[in-house]
Coordinates of N, CA and C in Angstrom, one line a residue:
X19 N 15.2 12.6 -19.7 CA 14.6 13.1 -19.1 C 13.7 14.4 -19.2
X20 N 13.7 15.3 -20.3 CA 13.1 15.9 -21.0 C 12.1 16.1 -21.9
X21 N 12.1 14.1 -23.0 CA 10.9 13.2 -23.2 C 10.1 13.0 -22.2
X22 N 10.9 12.4 -21.0 CA 9.6 11.7 -20.2 C 8.5 13.5 -19.7
X23 N 9.4 14.6 -19.3 CA 8.5 15.4 -19.0 C 7.2 16.0 -20.1
X24 N 8.3 16.0 -20.9 CA 7.2 15.8 -22.5 C 5.8 14.9 -22.5
X25 N 6.4 14.0 -22.1 CA 5.0 12.6 -22.8 C 3.9 13.1 -21.6
X26 N 4.8 13.0 -19.8 CA 3.5 13.3 -18.4 C 2.8 14.0 -18.5
X27 N 3.4 15.6 -19.7 CA 2.6 17.1 -19.7 C 2.0 16.9 -21.0
X28 N 1.4 15.7 -21.9 CA 0.9 15.5 -23.8 C -0.2 14.8 -22.9
X29 N -0.9 15.2 -23.7 CA -3.0 14.9 -23.7 C -2.9 14.3 -25.0
X30 N -1.9 13.6 -25.4 CA -2.3 12.6 -27.2 C -2.2 11.1 -27.0
X31 N -1.6 11.4 -25.4 CA -1.3 9.2 -24.6 C -1.5 9.8 -23.2
X32 N -2.7 9.6 -23.2 CA -2.9 10.3 -21.5 C -3.0 9.3 -21.0
X33 N -2.7 7.4 -21.4 CA -3.3 6.6 -20.7 C -1.3 6.1 -20.7
X34 N -0.6 6.8 -21.9 CA 0.8 6.6 -21.3 C 1.5 7.3 -20.2
X35 N 1.0 8.9 -20.2 CA 1.3 9.7 -18.9 C 0.7 9.1 -17.9
X36 N -0.6 8.3 -17.7 CA -0.5 7.9 -16.6 C 0.0 6.7 -16.4
X37 N 0.8 5.4 -16.5 CA 1.1 4.6 -16.5 C 3.1 5.2 -15.7
X38 N 3.0 6.4 -16.6 CA 4.6 7.3 -15.8 C 4.1 7.8 -14.6
X39 N 3.6 8.4 -14.4 CA 2.8 8.3 -12.7 C 2.3 7.8 -12.2
X40 N 2.0 6.8 -12.2 CA 2.3 5.7 -11.3 C 3.9 4.5 -11.1
X41 N 4.2 4.7 -12.3 CA 6.0 4.2 -11.5 C 6.7 5.3 -11.3
X42 N 6.5 6.3 -11.4 CA 6.9 7.6 -10.3 C 6.6 7.0 -9.1
X43 N 5.3 7.4 -9.1 CA 5.0 7.0 -7.6 C 5.2 5.8 -6.5
X44 N 5.6 4.5 -7.6 CA 5.3 3.2 -7.2 C 7.1 3.0 -6.5
X45 N 8.0 4.0 -7.3 CA 9.6 3.9 -6.6 C 10.1 5.0 -6.2
X46 N 9.0 5.5 -6.0 CA 8.6 6.4 -4.6 C 9.1 6.2 -3.5
X47 N 11.0 6.5 -2.5 CA 10.4 5.5 -1.4 C 10.2 5.5 -0.8
X48 N 8.7 6.7 -0.1 CA 8.8 7.1 0.7 C 7.1 5.4 1.0
X49 N 7.0 5.7 -0.4 CA 6.1 4.5 -0.1 C 6.4 3.0 -0.6
X50 N 8.0 2.5 -1.4 CA 8.6 1.5 -1.0 C 8.9 1.5 0.2
X51 N 8.8 2.2 1.3 CA 9.1 1.6 2.1 C 7.7 0.8 2.8
X52 N 6.3 2.7 2.6 CA 5.2 1.6 3.0 C 5.4 0.3 2.9
X53 N 5.3 0.2 1.5 CA 4.7 -1.6 0.7 C 5.4 -2.6 1.2
X54 N 6.7 -2.3 1.7 CA 7.8 -3.8 2.7 C 7.0 -3.9 3.5
X55 N 6.8 -2.3 4.3 CA 6.4 -2.4 5.6 C 4.8 -3.4 6.0
X56 N 4.6 -3.3 4.9 CA 3.5 -3.7 4.8 C 3.1 -5.1 4.5
X57 N 3.9 -5.3 3.3 CA 4.1 -7.1 3.3 C 4.5 -8.2 3.7
X58 N 5.5 -7.5 4.7 CA 6.1 -7.7 5.9 C 5.2 -8.3 7.0
X59 N 3.7 -7.2 7.1 CA 3.4 -7.6 8.1 C 2.5 -8.8 7.6
X60 N 1.9 -8.6 6.2 CA 1.2 -9.4 5.0 C 1.6 -11.2 6.0
X61 N 3.1 -11.2 6.0 CA 3.6 -12.2 4.9 C 3.8 -12.9 6.6
X62 N 4.1 -12.1 7.5 CA 4.1 -12.9 8.7 C 2.3 -13.4 9.8
X63 N 1.6 -13.4 9.3 CA 0.3 -13.2 9.7 C 0.0 -15.1 9.4
X64 N 0.4 -15.4 7.7 CA -0.3 -16.4 6.9 C 1.2 -17.0 6.1
X65 N 2.1 -16.9 5.7 CA 3.5 -17.1 4.7 C 3.4 -18.3 4.1
X66 N 2.0 -19.1 4.1 CA 1.0 -20.0 3.0 C 0.1 -19.0 2.5
X67 N -0.3 -17.9 2.4 CA -1.0 -16.7 2.0 C -0.6 -15.7 1.7
X68 N 0.6 -15.7 1.8 CA 0.9 -14.1 2.1 C 0.6 -13.6 0.3
X69 N 0.8 -14.5 -0.5 CA 0.7 -13.4 -2.2 C -1.1 -13.3 -2.2
X70 N -1.9 -13.5 -1.6 CA -3.4 -13.6 -1.5 C -4.0 -12.4 -0.9
X71 N -3.4 -12.5 0.2 CA -3.4 -11.3 1.1 C -3.1 -9.8 0.4
X72 N -1.4 -10.0 0.3 CA -0.7 -9.2 -1.0 C -2.4 -8.3 -1.8
X73 N -2.8 -9.3 -2.7 CA -3.5 -8.7 -3.7 C -4.4 -7.9 -2.9
X74 N -5.2 -8.6 -2.4 CA -5.9 -8.0 -1.0 C -5.6 -7.2 -0.8
X75 N -4.2 -6.2 -0.7 CA -3.7 -4.9 -0.2 C -4.0 -4.3 -1.2
X76 N -3.0 -5.1 -2.3 CA -2.8 -3.7 -3.8 C -4.7 -3.9 -3.9
X77 N -5.3 -4.5 -3.5 CA -7.0 -3.8 -4.0 C -7.5 -2.4 -3.6
X78 N -7.2 -2.9 -2.1 CA -7.2 -1.3 -1.0 C -7.4 -0.6 -1.9
X79 N -5.6 -0.1 -2.4 CA -4.6 0.8 -3.0 C -5.6 0.9 -4.2
X80 N -5.9 0.4 -5.3 CA -6.1 0.2 -6.4 C -7.3 1.0 -5.8
X81 N -8.5 0.4 -4.9 CA -9.6 0.6 -4.6 C -9.5 2.6 -4.5
X82 N -8.9 3.4 -3.3 CA -8.8 4.2 -3.1 C -8.4 5.3 -4.6
X83 N -7.3 5.2 -4.8 CA -6.8 5.8 -5.6 C -7.7 5.7 -7.2
X84 N -8.8 4.9 -7.0 CA -9.3 4.5 -8.6 C -10.8 5.4 -7.8
X85 N -11.2 5.5 -7.0 CA -13.1 5.6 -6.5 C -12.1 7.2 -5.9
X86 N -11.4 7.5 -6.2 CA -11.1 9.2 -5.0 C -11.0 9.9 -6.8
X87 N -10.1 9.3 -7.3 CA -9.7 9.9 -8.6 C -11.1 10.2 -9.2
X88 N -12.2 9.4 -9.8 CA -13.5 9.3 -10.5 C -13.9 10.4 -9.7
X89 N -13.8 10.5 -7.8 CA -14.6 11.7 -7.6 C -14.3 13.4 -7.3
X90 N -13.5 12.8 -8.3 CA -12.1 14.1 -8.3 C -12.1 14.7 -9.3
X91 N -12.4 14.1 -10.6 CA -12.9 14.1 -11.6 C -13.7 14.6 -11.7
X92 N -15.1 13.8 -11.2 CA -16.9 14.4 -11.5 C -16.8 15.7 -11.2
X93 N -15.9 15.8 -10.0 CA -15.9 17.9 -9.1 C -15.2 18.7 -10.1
X94 N -14.3 18.1 -11.0 CA -14.1 19.9 -10.9 C -15.0 19.7 -12.5
X95 N -15.0 18.8 -13.2 CA -15.8 19.2 -14.0 C -17.7 19.7 -13.9
X96 N -17.8 19.6 -12.6 CA -18.7 20.4 -11.5 C -18.4 21.9 -12.1
X97 N -16.7 21.9 -12.2 CA -16.2 23.5 -12.0 C -15.7 23.7 -10.8
X98 N -15.4 22.7 -9.5 CA -15.2 23.0 -8.0 C -12.9 22.9 -8.8
X99 N -12.7 23.4 -7.4 CA -11.0 23.0 -7.5 C -11.1 21.6 -6.4
X100 N -9.6 21.3 -6.9 CA -9.5 19.8 -5.9 C -7.8 21.3 -5.0
X101 N -7.9 21.7 -4.8 CA -6.0 22.1 -4.5 C -6.0 22.3 -3.0
X102 N -7.3 23.0 -2.6 CA -7.4 22.0 -0.9 C -7.5 20.8 -0.3
X103 N -7.9 19.9 -1.2 CA -7.5 18.7 -0.8 C -6.5 17.9 -1.3
X104 N -5.5 18.4 -2.6 CA -4.6 18.4 -2.7 C -3.6 19.1 -1.8
X105 N -3.6 19.8 -0.7 CA -2.4 20.5 -0.1 C -2.6 19.9 1.7
X106 N -4.2 19.6 1.7 CA -4.2 18.9 2.6 C -3.8 17.7 2.8
X107 N -4.4 16.9 2.4 CA -3.5 15.4 2.2 C -2.2 15.3 2.1
X108 N -1.7 16.2 1.0 CA 0.3 16.9 0.9 C 0.9 16.7 2.5
X109 N 0.4 18.3 2.9 CA 0.6 18.4 3.8 C 0.7 17.5 5.1
X110 N -0.4 17.0 5.3 CA -1.1 16.7 6.7 C -1.9 15.1 6.5
X111 N -1.7 14.2 5.8 CA -2.1 12.9 5.1 C -0.5 12.1 6.0
X112 N 0.4 11.9 5.4 CA 1.4 11.4 7.0 C 1.7 11.9 8.4
X113 N 1.4 13.4 9.1 CA 1.3 13.3 9.7 C -0.6 12.5 10.0
X114 N -1.5 12.0 10.0 CA -3.0 11.8 10.2 C -2.0 10.3 10.6
X115 N -1.9 9.9 9.7 CA -1.1 8.5 9.5 C 0.1 7.9 10.5
X116 N 0.9 8.5 10.6 CA 1.4 8.2 11.2 C 0.9 8.1 13.7
X117 N 0.1 8.5 13.7 CA -0.5 7.5 15.4 C -1.3 6.3 15.0
X118 N -2.1 6.1 13.8 CA -2.3 4.8 13.2 C -1.1 3.6 13.5
X119 N 0.1 4.3 12.7 CA 1.2 3.1 13.3 C 1.4 2.9 13.7
X120 N 1.2 3.5 14.4 CA 2.1 4.1 16.4 C 1.1 2.8 17.1
X121 N -0.6 3.3 17.1 CA -1.2 2.1 17.6 C -1.2 1.2 17.1
X122 N -1.1 0.1 15.5 CA -1.5 -0.6 15.4 C -0.5 -1.7 15.4
X123 N 1.1 -0.8 15.2 CA 2.0 -1.0 15.8 C 2.8 -1.6 16.8
X124 N 1.8 -0.9 17.5 CA 1.6 -1.5 19.5 C 1.0 -2.7 20.4
X125 N -0.3 -2.8 18.8 CA -1.4 -3.8 19.0 C -0.4 -4.8 18.4
X126 N 0.4 -5.2 17.5 CA 1.2 -6.4 16.6 C 2.0 -6.8 17.7
X127 N 3.2 -5.7 18.5 CA 3.9 -5.6 19.2 C 3.6 -6.5 20.2
X128 N 1.9 -6.3 21.3 CA 1.9 -6.7 23.0 C 1.5 -8.2 22.4
X129 N 0.7 -8.1 20.9 CA 0.5 -10.1 20.5 C 1.1 -10.2 20.3
X130 N 2.3 -10.1 19.7 CA 3.7 -10.8 19.1 C 4.4 -11.6 20.6
X131 N 4.5 -11.0 21.6 CA 5.7 -11.3 22.4 C 4.5 -12.1 23.3
X132 N 2.9 -11.5 23.1 CA 2.2 -12.2 24.0 C 1.4 -13.4 23.8
X133 N 2.1 -14.1 22.3 CA 0.8 -15.7 22.2 C 1.9 -16.1 21.3
X134 N 1.9 -17.5 21.9 CA 2.6 -18.5 21.6 C 2.3 -19.1 19.4
X135 N 2.7 -18.4 18.8 CA 2.6 -18.7 17.8 C 2.6 -20.1 17.0
X136 N 3.4 -21.0 17.4 CA 3.4 -22.7 16.9 C 3.0 -23.3 17.2
X137 N 2.7 -24.1 15.8 CA 1.6 -25.1 15.9 C 1.5 -26.6 15.3
X138 N 1.1 -27.8 15.5 CA 2.1 -28.6 15.7 C 1.3 -28.5 13.8
X139 N 1.9 -30.4 13.3 CA 1.6 -30.1 11.9 C 0.7 -29.9 11.9
X140 N -0.5 -30.6 12.6 CA -1.8 -30.9 12.0 C -2.7 -30.0 12.2
X141 N -1.8 -29.1 13.3 CA -3.0 -27.4 13.6 C -2.3 -27.0 12.2
X142 N -0.9 -27.3 11.9 CA -0.7 -25.7 11.2 C -1.3 -26.2 9.4
X143 N -2.6 -27.6 9.1 CA -2.7 -27.8 8.1 C -4.2 -27.4 8.2
X144 N -4.0 -28.1 9.4 CA -5.9 -26.6 9.7 C -6.7 -25.1 9.4
X145 N -4.7 -25.5 9.9 CA -5.3 -23.4 10.5 C -4.8 -22.5 9.2
X146 N -4.8 -23.2 7.8 CA -4.1 -22.6 6.6 C -5.0 -23.2 5.6
X147 N -6.1 -24.4 5.8 CA -7.3 -24.1 4.9 C -7.3 -23.1 4.3
X148 N -8.0 -22.1 5.1 CA -8.3 -20.8 3.7 C -7.7 -19.6 4.4
X149 N -7.7 -18.6 4.5 CA -6.9 -17.2 5.1 C -8.0 -16.8 5.7
X150 N -8.0 -16.2 6.8 CA -8.8 -15.9 7.9 C -9.2 -14.8 7.4
X151 N -10.7 -14.6 7.8 CA -11.3 -13.4 6.9 C -10.7 -12.3 7.7
X152 N -9.9 -11.9 9.9 CA -9.5 -10.5 9.8 C -8.6 -10.9 9.4
X153 N -7.5 -11.3 8.9 CA -6.5 -11.1 8.2 C -6.7 -10.5 6.5
X154 N -7.9 -11.0 6.2 CA -7.8 -10.4 4.3 C -8.8 -8.5 4.4
X155 N -9.6 -8.4 5.6 CA -10.1 -7.6 5.6 C -9.0 -6.3 6.7
X156 N -7.8 -6.5 7.1 CA -7.1 -6.3 7.6 C -5.9 -5.4 6.5
X157 N -5.7 -6.8 5.7 CA -5.2 -6.6 4.8 C -5.5 -5.3 3.9
X158 N -6.2 -5.8 3.4 CA -7.9 -4.2 2.2 C -7.3 -3.0 3.3
X159 N -7.8 -3.0 5.0 CA -7.8 -1.6 5.2 C -6.4 -1.4 5.3
X160 N -5.3 -1.9 5.9 CA -4.1 -2.0 5.0 C -3.9 -0.8 4.4
X161 N -4.2 -1.2 3.1 CA -3.6 -0.9 1.5 C -4.4 0.8 1.4
X162 N -6.2 0.4 2.6 CA -7.0 2.4 2.4 C -6.2 2.9 3.1
X163 N -5.3 2.7 3.9 CA -4.9 4.0 5.3 C -3.5 4.0 4.1
X164 N -2.3 3.3 3.4 CA -1.5 3.8 3.3 C -1.7 4.0 1.6
X165 N -2.4 3.8 1.1 CA -2.6 5.1 0.1 C -3.2 6.5 0.0
X166 N -3.6 6.6 1.7 CA -4.4 7.9 1.9 C -3.2 8.9 2.2
X167 N -2.0 8.0 2.8 CA -0.9 8.9 2.8 C -0.3 9.3 2.1
X168 N -0.2 10.1 1.1 CA 0.2 11.6 0.2 C 1.9 11.3 0.7
X169 N 2.8 11.0 0.1 CA 3.9 11.6 0.6 C 4.0 13.4 -0.1
X170 N 4.4 14.1 -0.1 CA 4.7 15.3 -0.8 C 4.5 15.1 -2.1
X171 N 5.7 14.1 -2.7 CA 5.8 13.9 -4.0 C 4.5 13.3 -4.5
X172 N 4.1 12.6 -4.4 CA 3.0 11.4 -4.7 C 1.0 12.1 -4.8
X173 N 1.7 13.4 -3.7 CA 0.3 13.9 -4.0 C 0.3 15.2 -5.3
X174 N 1.8 15.6 -5.6 CA 1.9 16.1 -6.6 C 1.7 15.2 -8.0
X175 N 2.4 13.9 -8.1 CA 1.6 13.4 -9.4 C -0.2 13.1 -9.5
X176 N -0.6 12.6 -8.3 CA -1.6 12.3 -7.9 C -2.7 13.6 -8.3
X177 N -2.4 15.0 -7.5 CA -3.3 15.6 -7.6 C -3.4 16.7 -8.7
X178 N -1.4 17.3 -8.9 CA -1.7 17.7 -9.2 C -1.1 17.3 -11.4
X179 N -0.6 16.4 -11.0 CA -0.6 15.8 -12.6 C -1.9 14.8 -13.3
X180 N -2.0 13.8 -12.0 CA -3.0 12.0 -13.3 C -4.4 13.4 -13.3
X181 N -4.4 14.1 -11.7 CA -6.3 14.5 -12.3 C -6.0 15.4 -12.9
X182 N -5.7 16.8 -13.0 CA -5.8 17.6 -14.6 C -5.9 17.0 -16.0
X183 N -4.8 16.3 -16.1 CA -4.0 14.9 -16.7 C -6.1 14.3 -17.5
X184 N -6.7 13.8 -16.4 CA -7.8 12.6 -16.1 C -8.7 14.3 -17.0
X185 N -8.8 14.6 -16.1 CA -10.7 15.7 -16.5 C -10.1 16.6 -18.0
X186 N -9.1 17.0 -18.5 CA -9.2 17.3 -20.1 C -8.9 15.8 -20.5
X187 N -8.8 14.3 -20.8 CA -9.0 13.7 -21.2 C -10.3 12.6 -21.9
X188 N -10.4 12.5 -22.8 CA -11.7 11.4 -22.5 C -11.8 10.9 -22.7
X189 N -10.6 10.3 -21.9 CA -10.3 8.4 -21.3 C -10.6 8.6 -19.6
X190 N -10.6 10.3 -19.3 CA -10.1 11.0 -18.0 C -10.7 9.8 -17.0
X191 N -11.8 9.4 -17.1 CA -12.5 8.7 -16.2 C -11.6 7.1 -15.9
X192 N -10.8 6.9 -16.8 CA -10.4 5.0 -17.0 C -8.6 5.7 -16.3
X193 N -8.6 6.2 -16.4 CA -6.7 6.8 -16.3 C -6.1 7.1 -14.4
X194 N -7.1 7.2 -13.2 CA -6.4 6.6 -12.3 C -6.7 5.4 -12.0
X195 N -7.9 4.5 -12.9 CA -7.9 3.1 -12.1 C -6.0 2.3 -13.3
X196 N -5.6 3.3 -15.0 CA -4.4 2.5 -14.4 C -3.6 2.9 -13.8
X197 N -3.5 4.3 -13.4 CA -2.5 4.7 -12.4 C -2.4 4.0 -11.2
X198 N -3.4 3.4 -10.5 CA -3.6 2.2 -9.8 C -3.5 1.4 -9.9
X199 N -3.1 0.8 -10.5 CA -2.9 -0.9 -11.3 C -1.5 -0.9 -11.0
X200 N -0.7 -0.4 -11.9 CA 0.8 0.6 -12.0 C 1.0 0.9 -10.6
X201 N 0.8 1.6 -9.7 CA 1.2 1.7 -8.3 C 1.7 0.2 -7.9
X202 N 1.0 -0.4 -8.1 CA 1.1 -2.5 -7.0 C 1.1 -2.4 -7.7
X203 N 2.1 -3.0 -8.8 CA 3.4 -3.7 -9.3 C 4.4 -4.1 -8.5
X204 N 5.3 -3.2 -7.5 CA 6.3 -3.8 -6.7 C 5.5 -4.4 -5.3
X205 N 4.3 -4.7 -5.0 CA 3.9 -5.2 -4.4 C 3.6 -6.2 -5.0
X206 N 2.9 -6.4 -5.8 CA 3.0 -8.2 -6.6 C 4.3 -8.9 -6.4
X207 N 5.3 -7.5 -7.0 CA 6.6 -8.1 -7.4 C 7.1 -9.4 -5.8
X208 N 6.8 -7.9 -4.7 CA 7.9 -8.0 -3.5 C 7.0 -9.5 -3.4
X209 N 5.2 -9.8 -3.3 CA 4.4 -10.5 -2.8 C 5.1 -11.6 -3.6
X210 N 4.8 -12.0 -5.2 CA 5.8 -13.1 -5.6 C 6.8 -14.1 -5.1
X211 N 7.7 -12.7 -5.1 CA 8.6 -12.8 -4.2 C 8.7 -14.1 -2.8
X212 N 7.7 -14.0 -2.2 CA 7.6 -14.3 -0.3 C 6.5 -15.6 -0.5
X213 N 5.6 -15.0 -2.2 CA 5.0 -16.8 -2.4 C 5.8 -17.3 -2.9
X214 N 6.9 -17.4 -3.8 CA 7.5 -18.5 -4.2 C 8.3 -19.1 -3.2
X215 N 9.2 -18.3 -1.9 CA 9.0 -19.2 -1.1 C 9.4 -19.7 -0.1
X216 N 7.7 -19.7 0.2 CA 6.8 -19.9 1.3 C 6.2 -21.6 1.1
X217 N 6.4 -21.1 -0.5 CA 5.2 -22.6 -1.1 C 5.7 -23.3 -1.5
X218 N 7.2 -23.0 -1.7 CA 7.9 -23.7 -2.5 C 8.8 -25.2 -1.2
X219 N 8.7 -24.6 0.0 CA 8.8 -25.8 1.3 C 8.1 -25.9 1.6
X220 N 6.9 -27.1 2.3 CA 6.2 -27.1 3.4 C 7.2 -26.9 4.9
X221 N 8.2 -27.4 5.1 CA 9.1 -27.5 5.9 C 9.6 -26.3 6.2
X222 N 9.7 -25.7 5.4 CA 10.4 -23.7 4.6 C 8.9 -23.0 6.2
X223 N 7.7 -23.3 5.6 CA 6.7 -22.7 6.0 C 6.5 -23.1 7.5
X224 N 7.0 -23.9 8.1 CA 7.4 -25.0 9.3 C 8.1 -23.5 10.2
X225 N 9.1 -23.9 9.6 CA 10.0 -23.1 10.2 C 10.2 -22.1 10.6
X226 N 9.2 -21.3 9.3 CA 9.0 -19.6 9.4 C 7.7 -19.6 11.0
X227 N 7.2 -20.8 10.9 CA 6.4 -20.5 12.1 C 6.4 -20.0 13.5
X228 N 7.6 -21.0 13.8 CA 8.4 -21.3 14.2 C 8.9 -20.4 15.3
X229 N 9.5 -19.7 14.5 CA 10.2 -18.0 14.9 C 9.1 -17.0 14.2
X230 N 7.6 -17.3 14.6 CA 6.9 -16.6 14.0 C 6.6 -15.1 14.8
X231 N 6.8 -15.5 16.3 CA 6.7 -14.5 17.6 C 7.1 -13.4 17.7
X232 N 8.8 -13.9 16.5 CA 9.7 -12.2 17.2 C 9.4 -12.2 15.6
X233 N 9.0 -12.8 14.4 CA 8.6 -12.0 13.4 C 7.5 -10.7 13.7
X234 N 6.2 -11.3 14.1 CA 4.9 -10.3 14.4 C 6.3 -9.5 15.4
X235 N 6.8 -9.9 16.1 CA 7.3 -8.3 17.3 C 8.2 -7.2 16.4
X236 N 8.9 -8.1 15.6 CA 9.5 -7.1 14.9 C 8.4 -6.0 13.4
X237 N 8.0 -6.3 13.5 CA 7.0 -6.4 12.2 C 6.1 -5.1 13.0
X238 N 6.0 -5.2 14.4 CA 5.1 -4.2 15.1 C 6.3 -3.1 15.6
X239 N 7.2 -3.9 15.6 CA 8.1 -2.6 16.3 C 8.5 -1.8 14.9
X240 N 8.2 -1.8 13.0 CA 9.2 -1.5 12.0 C 7.3 -0.2 12.3
X241 N 6.4 -1.1 12.2 CA 5.7 -0.1 12.3 C 5.5 0.8 13.1
X242 N 5.7 0.6 15.0 CA 6.3 1.8 15.6 C 7.2 2.5 14.5
X243 N 8.1 2.2 14.7 CA 9.4 3.3 14.6 C 8.8 4.1 12.6
X244 N 7.6 3.6 12.1 CA 7.8 4.7 10.8 C 6.6 5.2 10.7
X245 N 6.1 5.0 12.2 CA 4.8 6.1 13.0 C 6.1 7.1 13.3
X246 N 6.6 6.9 14.4 CA 7.6 8.2 14.8 C 8.4 8.9 13.9
X247 N 8.7 8.1 12.2 CA 9.5 8.5 11.6 C 8.8 9.6 11.4
X248 N 7.7 9.2 10.5 CA 6.3 10.3 9.7 C 5.9 11.6 11.0
X249 N 6.2 11.0 12.5 CA 5.6 12.4 13.0 C 7.0 13.9 13.2
X250 N 7.7 13.1 13.8 CA 9.1 13.5 13.6 C 9.4 14.3 12.4
X251 N 9.6 13.5 11.0 CA 9.7 14.4 10.0 C 8.9 15.1 9.7
X252 N 6.7 15.3 10.0 CA 6.1 16.4 10.0 C 6.1 17.4 10.5
X253 N 6.4 17.4 11.4 CA 7.1 18.2 12.9 C 7.5 19.0 13.5
X254 N 9.0 18.2 12.5 CA 10.2 19.0 12.8 C 10.1 20.2 11.3

């Protein structure tokens, strides 16, 4: 444990510190729960393109962490402080995300229970010719929203450790990108498992589509539950 702490606080190998901070963020229970929920939502839309959509979701997260980090480093170099931003997102990030999750979950739930997603074999081939633009944009936006929902621990990792380290390092502007890519590894791992299972057999995809109505409803319910849980956790 002392070795890890010394690496995190060392400016000798800042890229290694960024990697460790990214790993700590990636395995954070709060982040894992959000990522699993997001992948479940992405996978139910079009199983055949689950991995591609998950890449877009991961890209949304990477863009937020990278752009925000570069911006904050620049601000610090101008002599400003990021403590107010850290405190605000650390204290209210989850609270602001909760109503978004509830609204999105309600829309997904209503859509899932109100529409028949079953397709004929011919329709299935046509439907999966390429990913829907809406799905791609939705996956990216989901990545952006979830990245901005800093849990208290991840806010400390990012604002309290990564950004100050980046400010002091000669390669500081690259560290947020390294951190962001590492935090996306669980997303790619779980998406790869889903892609392997769904692309392995067209028959399996068709079975998924037959129960997609209920999968959609379940995912919508999970979004609502997560939103309510975050709301209660931050109010009580």
